[in-house]
Every structure is written in C-alpha cells, then in structure tokens.
XYZ file of C-alpha atoms in Angstrom:
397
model
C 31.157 -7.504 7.565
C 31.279 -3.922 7.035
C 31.663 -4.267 3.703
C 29.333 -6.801 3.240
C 26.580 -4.593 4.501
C 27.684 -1.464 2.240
C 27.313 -3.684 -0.634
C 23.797 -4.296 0.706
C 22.512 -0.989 1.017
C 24.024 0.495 -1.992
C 21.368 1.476 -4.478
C 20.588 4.354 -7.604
C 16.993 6.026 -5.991
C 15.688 5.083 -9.696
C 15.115 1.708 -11.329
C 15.921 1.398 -15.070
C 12.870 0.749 -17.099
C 14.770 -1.869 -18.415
C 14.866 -3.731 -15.227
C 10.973 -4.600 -15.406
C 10.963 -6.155 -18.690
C 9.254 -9.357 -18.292
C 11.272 -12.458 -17.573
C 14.617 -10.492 -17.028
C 15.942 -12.436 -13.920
C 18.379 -9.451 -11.887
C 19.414 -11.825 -8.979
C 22.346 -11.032 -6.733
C 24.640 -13.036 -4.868
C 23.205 -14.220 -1.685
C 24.332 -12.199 1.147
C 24.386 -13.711 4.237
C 25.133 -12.425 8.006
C 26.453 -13.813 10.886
C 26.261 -12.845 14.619
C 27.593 -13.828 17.868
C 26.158 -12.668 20.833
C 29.000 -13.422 24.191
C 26.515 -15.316 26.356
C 24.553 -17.163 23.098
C 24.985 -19.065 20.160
C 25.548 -17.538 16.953
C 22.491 -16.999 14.403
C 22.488 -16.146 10.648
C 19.911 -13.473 9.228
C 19.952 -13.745 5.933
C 19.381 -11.766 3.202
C 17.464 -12.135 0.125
C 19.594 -12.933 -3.265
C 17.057 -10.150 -4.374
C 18.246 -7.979 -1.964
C 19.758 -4.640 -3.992
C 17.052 -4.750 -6.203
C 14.521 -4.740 -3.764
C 15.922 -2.013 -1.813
C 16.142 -0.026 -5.438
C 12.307 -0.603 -6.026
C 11.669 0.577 -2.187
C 12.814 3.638 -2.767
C 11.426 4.637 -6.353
C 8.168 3.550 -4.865
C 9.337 5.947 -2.231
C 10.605 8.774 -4.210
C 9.875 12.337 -3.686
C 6.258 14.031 -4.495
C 4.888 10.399 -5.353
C 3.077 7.554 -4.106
C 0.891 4.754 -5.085
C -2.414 4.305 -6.807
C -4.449 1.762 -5.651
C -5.892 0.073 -8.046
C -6.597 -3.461 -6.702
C -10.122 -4.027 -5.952
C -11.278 -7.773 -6.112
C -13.677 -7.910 -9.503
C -16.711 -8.189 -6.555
C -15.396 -4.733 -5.210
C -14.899 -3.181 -8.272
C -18.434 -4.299 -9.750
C -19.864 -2.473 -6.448
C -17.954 0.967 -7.746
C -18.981 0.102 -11.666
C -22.637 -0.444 -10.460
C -22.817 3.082 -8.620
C -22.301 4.798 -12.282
C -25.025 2.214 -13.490
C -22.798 -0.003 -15.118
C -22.678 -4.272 -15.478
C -19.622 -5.950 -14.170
C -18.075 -7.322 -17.034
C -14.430 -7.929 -18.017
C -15.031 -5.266 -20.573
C -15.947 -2.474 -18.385
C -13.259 -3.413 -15.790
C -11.109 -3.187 -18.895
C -11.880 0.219 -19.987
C -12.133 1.570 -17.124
C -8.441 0.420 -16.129
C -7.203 1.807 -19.352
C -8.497 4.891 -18.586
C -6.614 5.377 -15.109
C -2.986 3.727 -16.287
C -3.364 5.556 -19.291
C -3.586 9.161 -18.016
C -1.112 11.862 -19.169
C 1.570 12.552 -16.989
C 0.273 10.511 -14.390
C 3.885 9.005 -13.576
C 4.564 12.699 -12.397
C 3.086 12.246 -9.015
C 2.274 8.353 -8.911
C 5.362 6.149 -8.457
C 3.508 3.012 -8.141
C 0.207 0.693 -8.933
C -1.419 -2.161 -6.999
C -2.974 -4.253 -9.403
C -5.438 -7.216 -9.803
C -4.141 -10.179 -10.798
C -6.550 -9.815 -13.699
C -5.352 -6.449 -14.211
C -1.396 -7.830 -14.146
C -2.361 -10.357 -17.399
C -4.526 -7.954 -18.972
C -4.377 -5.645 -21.608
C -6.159 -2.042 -22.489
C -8.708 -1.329 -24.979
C -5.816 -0.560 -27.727
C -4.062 -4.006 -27.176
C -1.153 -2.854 -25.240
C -0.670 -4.543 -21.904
C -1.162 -2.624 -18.838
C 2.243 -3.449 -17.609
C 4.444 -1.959 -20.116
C 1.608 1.248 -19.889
C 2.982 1.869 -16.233
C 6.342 1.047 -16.844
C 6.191 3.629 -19.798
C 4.754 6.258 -17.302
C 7.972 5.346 -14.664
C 5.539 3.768 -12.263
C 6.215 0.731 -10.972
C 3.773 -2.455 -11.221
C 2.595 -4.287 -8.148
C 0.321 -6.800 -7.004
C -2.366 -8.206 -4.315
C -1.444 -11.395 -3.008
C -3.668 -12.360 -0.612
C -6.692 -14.204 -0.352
C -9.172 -11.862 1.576
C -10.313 -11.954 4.823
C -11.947 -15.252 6.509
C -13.815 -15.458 9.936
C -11.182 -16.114 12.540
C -11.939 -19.589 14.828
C -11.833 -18.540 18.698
C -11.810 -14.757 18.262
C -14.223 -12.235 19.349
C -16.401 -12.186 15.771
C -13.107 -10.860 13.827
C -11.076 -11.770 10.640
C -7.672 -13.534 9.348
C -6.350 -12.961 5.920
C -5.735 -16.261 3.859
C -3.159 -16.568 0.953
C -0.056 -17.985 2.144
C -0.419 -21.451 0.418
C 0.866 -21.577 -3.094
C 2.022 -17.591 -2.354
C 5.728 -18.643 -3.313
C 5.034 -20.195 -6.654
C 2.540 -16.965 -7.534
C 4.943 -14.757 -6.165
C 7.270 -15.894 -8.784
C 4.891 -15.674 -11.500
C 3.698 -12.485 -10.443
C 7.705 -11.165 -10.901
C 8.169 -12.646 -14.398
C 5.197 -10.731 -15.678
C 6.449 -7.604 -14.720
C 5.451 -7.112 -10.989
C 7.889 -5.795 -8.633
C 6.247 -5.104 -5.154
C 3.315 -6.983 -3.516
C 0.376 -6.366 -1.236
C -1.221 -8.145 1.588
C -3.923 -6.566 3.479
C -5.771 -7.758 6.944
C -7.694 -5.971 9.310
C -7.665 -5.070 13.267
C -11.313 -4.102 14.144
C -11.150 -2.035 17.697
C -14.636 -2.809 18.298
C -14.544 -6.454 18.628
C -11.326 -6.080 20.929
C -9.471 -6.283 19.327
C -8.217 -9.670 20.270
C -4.684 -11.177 21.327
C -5.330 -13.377 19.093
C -6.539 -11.965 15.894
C -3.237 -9.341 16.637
C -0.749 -12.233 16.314
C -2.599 -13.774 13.250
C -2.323 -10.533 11.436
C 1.451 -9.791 12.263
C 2.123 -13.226 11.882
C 0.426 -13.721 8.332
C 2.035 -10.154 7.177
C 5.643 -11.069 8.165
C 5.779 -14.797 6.233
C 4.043 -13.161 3.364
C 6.601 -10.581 3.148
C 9.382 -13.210 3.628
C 7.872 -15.284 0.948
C 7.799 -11.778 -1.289
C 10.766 -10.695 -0.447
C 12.222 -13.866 -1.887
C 10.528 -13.998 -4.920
C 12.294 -10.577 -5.340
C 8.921 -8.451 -4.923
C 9.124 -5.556 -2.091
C 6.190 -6.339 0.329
C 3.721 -3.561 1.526
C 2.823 -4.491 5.157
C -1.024 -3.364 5.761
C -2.253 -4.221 8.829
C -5.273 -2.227 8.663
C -6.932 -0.389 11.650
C -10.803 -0.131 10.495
C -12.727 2.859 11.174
C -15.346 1.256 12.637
C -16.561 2.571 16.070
C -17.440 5.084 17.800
C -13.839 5.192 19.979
C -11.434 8.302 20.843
C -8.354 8.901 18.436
C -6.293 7.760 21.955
C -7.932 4.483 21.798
C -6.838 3.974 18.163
C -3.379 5.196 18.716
C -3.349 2.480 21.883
C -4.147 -0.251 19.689
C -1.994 0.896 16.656
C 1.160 0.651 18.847
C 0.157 -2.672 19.988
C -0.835 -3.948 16.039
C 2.998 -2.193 15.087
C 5.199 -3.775 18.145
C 3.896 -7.194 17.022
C 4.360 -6.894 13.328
C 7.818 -5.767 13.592
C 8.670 -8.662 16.092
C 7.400 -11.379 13.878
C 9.060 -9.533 10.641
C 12.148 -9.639 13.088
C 11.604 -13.424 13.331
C 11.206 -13.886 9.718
C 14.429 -11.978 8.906
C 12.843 -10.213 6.607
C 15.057 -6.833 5.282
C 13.706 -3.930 6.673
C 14.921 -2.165 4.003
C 13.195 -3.271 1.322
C 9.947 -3.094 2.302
C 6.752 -0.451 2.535
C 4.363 -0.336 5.452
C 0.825 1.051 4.302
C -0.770 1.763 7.566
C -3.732 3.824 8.675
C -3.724 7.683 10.309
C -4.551 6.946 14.085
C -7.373 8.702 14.281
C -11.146 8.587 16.025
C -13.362 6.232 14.989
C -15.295 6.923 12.190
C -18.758 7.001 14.884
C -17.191 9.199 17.232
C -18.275 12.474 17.844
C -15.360 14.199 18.654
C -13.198 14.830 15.506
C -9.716 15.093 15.118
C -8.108 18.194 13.148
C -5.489 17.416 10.617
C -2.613 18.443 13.089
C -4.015 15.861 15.766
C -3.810 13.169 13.368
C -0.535 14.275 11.956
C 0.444 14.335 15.906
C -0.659 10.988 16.833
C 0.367 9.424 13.865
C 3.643 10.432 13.577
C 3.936 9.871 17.402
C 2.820 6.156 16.792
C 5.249 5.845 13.924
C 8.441 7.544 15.632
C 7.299 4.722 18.631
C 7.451 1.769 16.734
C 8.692 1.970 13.206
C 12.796 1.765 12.445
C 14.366 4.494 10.518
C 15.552 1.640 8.170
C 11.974 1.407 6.100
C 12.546 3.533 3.249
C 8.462 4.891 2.740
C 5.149 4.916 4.721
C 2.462 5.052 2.371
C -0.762 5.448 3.892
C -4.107 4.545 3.571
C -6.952 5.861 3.339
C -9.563 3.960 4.886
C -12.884 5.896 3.944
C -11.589 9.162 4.542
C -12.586 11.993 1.803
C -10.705 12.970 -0.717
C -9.601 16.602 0.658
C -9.835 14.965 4.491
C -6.999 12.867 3.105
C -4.864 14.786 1.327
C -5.221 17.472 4.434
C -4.211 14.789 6.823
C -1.054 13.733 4.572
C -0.069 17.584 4.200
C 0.109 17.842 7.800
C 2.346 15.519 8.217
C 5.002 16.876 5.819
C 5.627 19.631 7.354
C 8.850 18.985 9.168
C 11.121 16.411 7.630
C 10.202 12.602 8.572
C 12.993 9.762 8.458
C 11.034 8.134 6.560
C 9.256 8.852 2.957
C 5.945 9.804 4.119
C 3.288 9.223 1.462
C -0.090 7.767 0.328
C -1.260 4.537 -1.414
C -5.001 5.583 -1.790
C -7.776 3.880 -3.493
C -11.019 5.977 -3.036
C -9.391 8.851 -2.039
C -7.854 9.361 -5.705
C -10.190 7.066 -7.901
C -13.784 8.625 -6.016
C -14.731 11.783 -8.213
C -12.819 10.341 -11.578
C -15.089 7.632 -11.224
C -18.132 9.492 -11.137
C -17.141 11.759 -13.821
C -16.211 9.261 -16.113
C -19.952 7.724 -15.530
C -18.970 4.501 -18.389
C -19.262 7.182 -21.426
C -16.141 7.186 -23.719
C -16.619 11.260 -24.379
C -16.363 11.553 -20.565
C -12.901 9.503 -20.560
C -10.520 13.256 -20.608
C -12.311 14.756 -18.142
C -12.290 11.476 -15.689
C -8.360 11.077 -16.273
C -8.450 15.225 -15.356
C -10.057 14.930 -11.999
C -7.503 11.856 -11.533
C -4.907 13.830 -12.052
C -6.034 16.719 -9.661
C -6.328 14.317 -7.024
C -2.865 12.844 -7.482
C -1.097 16.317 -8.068
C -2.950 17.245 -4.642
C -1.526 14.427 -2.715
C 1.788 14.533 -4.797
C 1.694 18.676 -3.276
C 0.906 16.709 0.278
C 3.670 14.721 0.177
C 6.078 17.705 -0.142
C 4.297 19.628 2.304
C 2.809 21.859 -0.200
C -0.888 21.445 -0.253
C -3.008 23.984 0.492
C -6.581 23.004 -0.032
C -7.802 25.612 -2.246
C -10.319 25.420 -5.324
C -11.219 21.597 -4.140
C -14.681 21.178 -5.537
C -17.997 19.123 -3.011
C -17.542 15.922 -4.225
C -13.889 16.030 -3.139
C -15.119 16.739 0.387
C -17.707 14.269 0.433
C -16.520 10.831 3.301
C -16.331 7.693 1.947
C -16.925 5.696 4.946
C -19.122 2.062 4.871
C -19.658 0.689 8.022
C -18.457 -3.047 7.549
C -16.832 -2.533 4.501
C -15.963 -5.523 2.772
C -12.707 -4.795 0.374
C-alpha cells in the first residue's frame, strides 16, 4: 500500500505542453485502495485512472507567483460588461475582446490558468488561431465552467441551487478532448437569507458529485462555494458561516471519494458584508481567512485560489498580499474576474488602437497579484480606477 500511494502522489510541478494537445488520451492505471477498520467492514476509495495527471495540473495551476484568470462570464454577463464601454453583444465583440486578453505578451508569466466559456473553449481569435493552443502557447492551462447557473431553491428561505449535473459526464469528456484540463462549478451561500440547512447541503452536495464526475473525466475541479457579499453583517458572522459552508463540503467530497489532491478550492476572503459599516483591514481578513482555512481545509489541496467577489482591484490584491506573508501549506492565490479584467476593459473601450494599452493595464493587474502571491506587493503607483469597488447588490453571474 505504501507504494501504491507513492506512485499516486508522484508528479513533475510542470505539465508538458504536449500533454494538452487535443485528443491525446494520458490515462493511468486505476489505482485503487482498500481499508479495514477492526470493529467495521472494509471500504474501497478509489482513485481516478486520471489520477497523476490530475495531481500534475493541480499544481501548475498552483505554481509559484501565478494564478488564474477568470474569464468565464455567461454571454448574458459578458454583454452587461461589453454594454458599459457602449458596445452590442455579438459573437464578434466577445471574440475580439477574448483575443485581446489570451493574447497578451507575457501574460503566462504571472497567470497559470484560464476559466473559459464553453463558447470561448470552441472558439477561435480574430487571426484564426484557436484560443486553446493561444494559452497553451503562453504555459497557461485551459479550463472550463460546467455548470448550469443558479436556480431558485424549492423549500429554502428565497435562496439558490446550482444546476448542471445531468449530462456533466459526457461534457466533461468533451470538454477534455478539446483541450480543457480543470473545471469550474460555482454556487452561492447568501448570509442574509440564512443561510439555510438546506441550501448548505445542496451546495456541498452539488460541488462534491461535480467534482467526482470531473475528476473522472480527468479535469481537476475548482470547488466554489461562494459566500456573497451581500449584507450588512460583521466579518465574525461571515467567518461563522464559512466554517459551516467548508465542514460540509469536505464531508460530502469525503463521501464522493473524490482525491483531495487533485483539486482547487476557489473560495471567498471572510470578510464583512459588503453593507456593513465597520470595515475590515487587509490583516483582519488575512486573519480570519487563513484562520477559517487552517480550521477546515486539509494540507493535502495543493492551491487556494480566491475570489474576488466585488472587491476592487487594489482591495484585492492588498487582501491576497496579506496573506503571503508567512508561508501557507497550501498555494495561496487568486482566480479573479473583475478584479484583473475591470480597468483593461475600460481602457480598451471596443477600439482596435486601444487594444496595447488594454492588454498593458491587464498585465499590471496580473503582475500585482502575481507580486501578492509571493508576498511582494506593495501597493504603490496604483492609479483611481484600480481603487474603485466593484460590488452589485444581487449580482447575477
């Protein structure tokens, strides 16, 4: 057995680039454990025929001074962010302006991996190449949103469960022959509607067969069980909540026998709720947070790559820096949509001259956060817009 689980957790830190090329099937044997408790029957936890691979894609996501862009929004969200630069929502402009953030010099540098669209996964840039073998080029690795979005929740207190789990192993599949290699599944805990025993077990439940299903399909899951800002609560009522939301996801990924290994958790910082009036420093959050996460959250998962749920840009990377600044068993970095994409955007504005500059101001924003990661960060020279929150009450993702 000892050997069994050496061969297991043996891994380079860095995938190939070969290893993504689509269609290239790199199952291993199946590896399969058994256990025998004196007073109980014996049980098997087995272990995906993925498994070394996945753990190898866990930690490049996971590797030093990176972590992921976010780059998933629904074509409904993403028309919302193309219509506050006064553009239409058409495949087109999606299209360019996708090209324009995979597509950024050097970008691989501090970015390790990139949630996608499934219209984004199939799709090409402007210049005919597709956007997969872009990122792979760059030494980021490709993922992919699996779920279904969010659906009102029979018998709860007004809250939400995430759909997507029928058909997910056949699209799983799919998703992995066209290049993807990690997945993401997002739901939502909303403190001020409870929250609910209920919508709790839905979530943790929903997150730890989807990651099952991914992990079989040889995609590394990112568990997001998302604690909204919404409210007007105390940072100690989020952190009470996040260690409930965290004990019950890990017991139903238990359940599922899903490899702890070779998956990423993208929570959110534990702090106040966006309404409160009392705000949290970054050392509070990075106190809290990591308190929550040393509480609940085995030394096995490779990288925590955080959210960040409305926060600004600079608030952000601030709250990340703080909490690199003693070493963390875990990797302890950032998969941020807003919080790197927000001033590009708006410098980019849908004009082709404006294209440099927009991949520039991406690129400050992921060197920042690459700096955070490492503990480095200092904050200087950020420019207003930077600072600026991003919070929408009832945002819908």
């Amino acid at each position: 057995m000892a050997s069994a689980s050496a061969t297991l957790l043996k891994s380079s830190p860095i995938i190939d680039k070969s290893e993504w090329i689509k269609g290239q099937n790199l199952r291993h044997p199946s590896v399969c454990f058994v256990r025998s408790h004196p007073t109980s029957a014996a049980f098997t936890v087995r272990a995906s025929s993925y498994a070394d691979e996945l753990v190898k894609t866990a930690k490049t996501v996971a590797s030093p001074g990176r972590g992921i862009l976010a780059m998933d929004e629904s074509n409904a969200t993403c028309g919302k962010r193309l219509a506050s630069i006064g553009l239409e929502n058409t495949e087109a402009n999606r299209q360019a302006y996708r090209t324009l953030l995979v597509s950024a010099p050097g970008l691989g540098n501090y970015i390790s991996g990139a949630i996608l669209f499934e219209e984004t996964l199939y799709q090409s840039t402007i210049d005919g190449k597709k956007m997969v073998d872009v990122l792979v080029e760059q030494n980021i690795v490709p993922g992919i949103k699996v779920d279904k979005g969010l659906v009102p929740l029979p018998g709860s207190n007004n809250e939400s469960w995430c759909q997507g789990l029928d058909g997910l192993s056949s699209r799983t599949a799919a998703y992995y022959q066209q290049g993807a290699r990690f997945a993401k599944w997002r739901t939502v805990v909303s403190i001020p509607n409870g929250p609910s025993a209920l919508a709790v077990k839905e979530a943790a439940w929903g997150l730890a067969r989807y990651a099952a299903i991914s992990q079989d399909s040889g995609l590394v899951p990112i568990v997001e069980p998302e604690i909204l800002l919404d409210g007007d609560h105390g940072i100690d009522r989020t952190f009470e909540v996040a260690q409930q939301v965290w004990a019950e996801v890990f017991f139903y990924l238990a359940e599922n026998n899903v490899m702890f290994e070779g998956i990423l958790l993208k929570p959110s910082m534990v702090t106040p709720g966006a309404e409160c009036k009392d705000k949290a420093t970054p050392q509070q959050v990075a106190d809290y947070t990591l308190k929550l996460l040393h509480r609940r959250i085995p030394p096995a998962v490779p990288g925590i790559m955080f959210l960040s749920g409305g926060q600004s840009e600079v608030e952000a990377t601030l709250n990340l820096n703080a909490m690199n600044q003693s070493p963390n068993p875990w990797h302890v970095s950032f998969s941020y949509a807003r919080a790197l994409q927000n001033t590009c955007l708006k410098t980019w504005g849908g004009r082709p001259e404006n294209v440099k500059a927009a991949q520039d101001a991406l690129l400050v924003r992921a060197k920042a956060n690459s700096l955070a990661q490492l503990g480095k960060y200092t904050g200087e020279g950020e420019s207003e817009e930077a600072k600026k929150g991003m919070f929408v009450k009832g945002y819908v993702y």
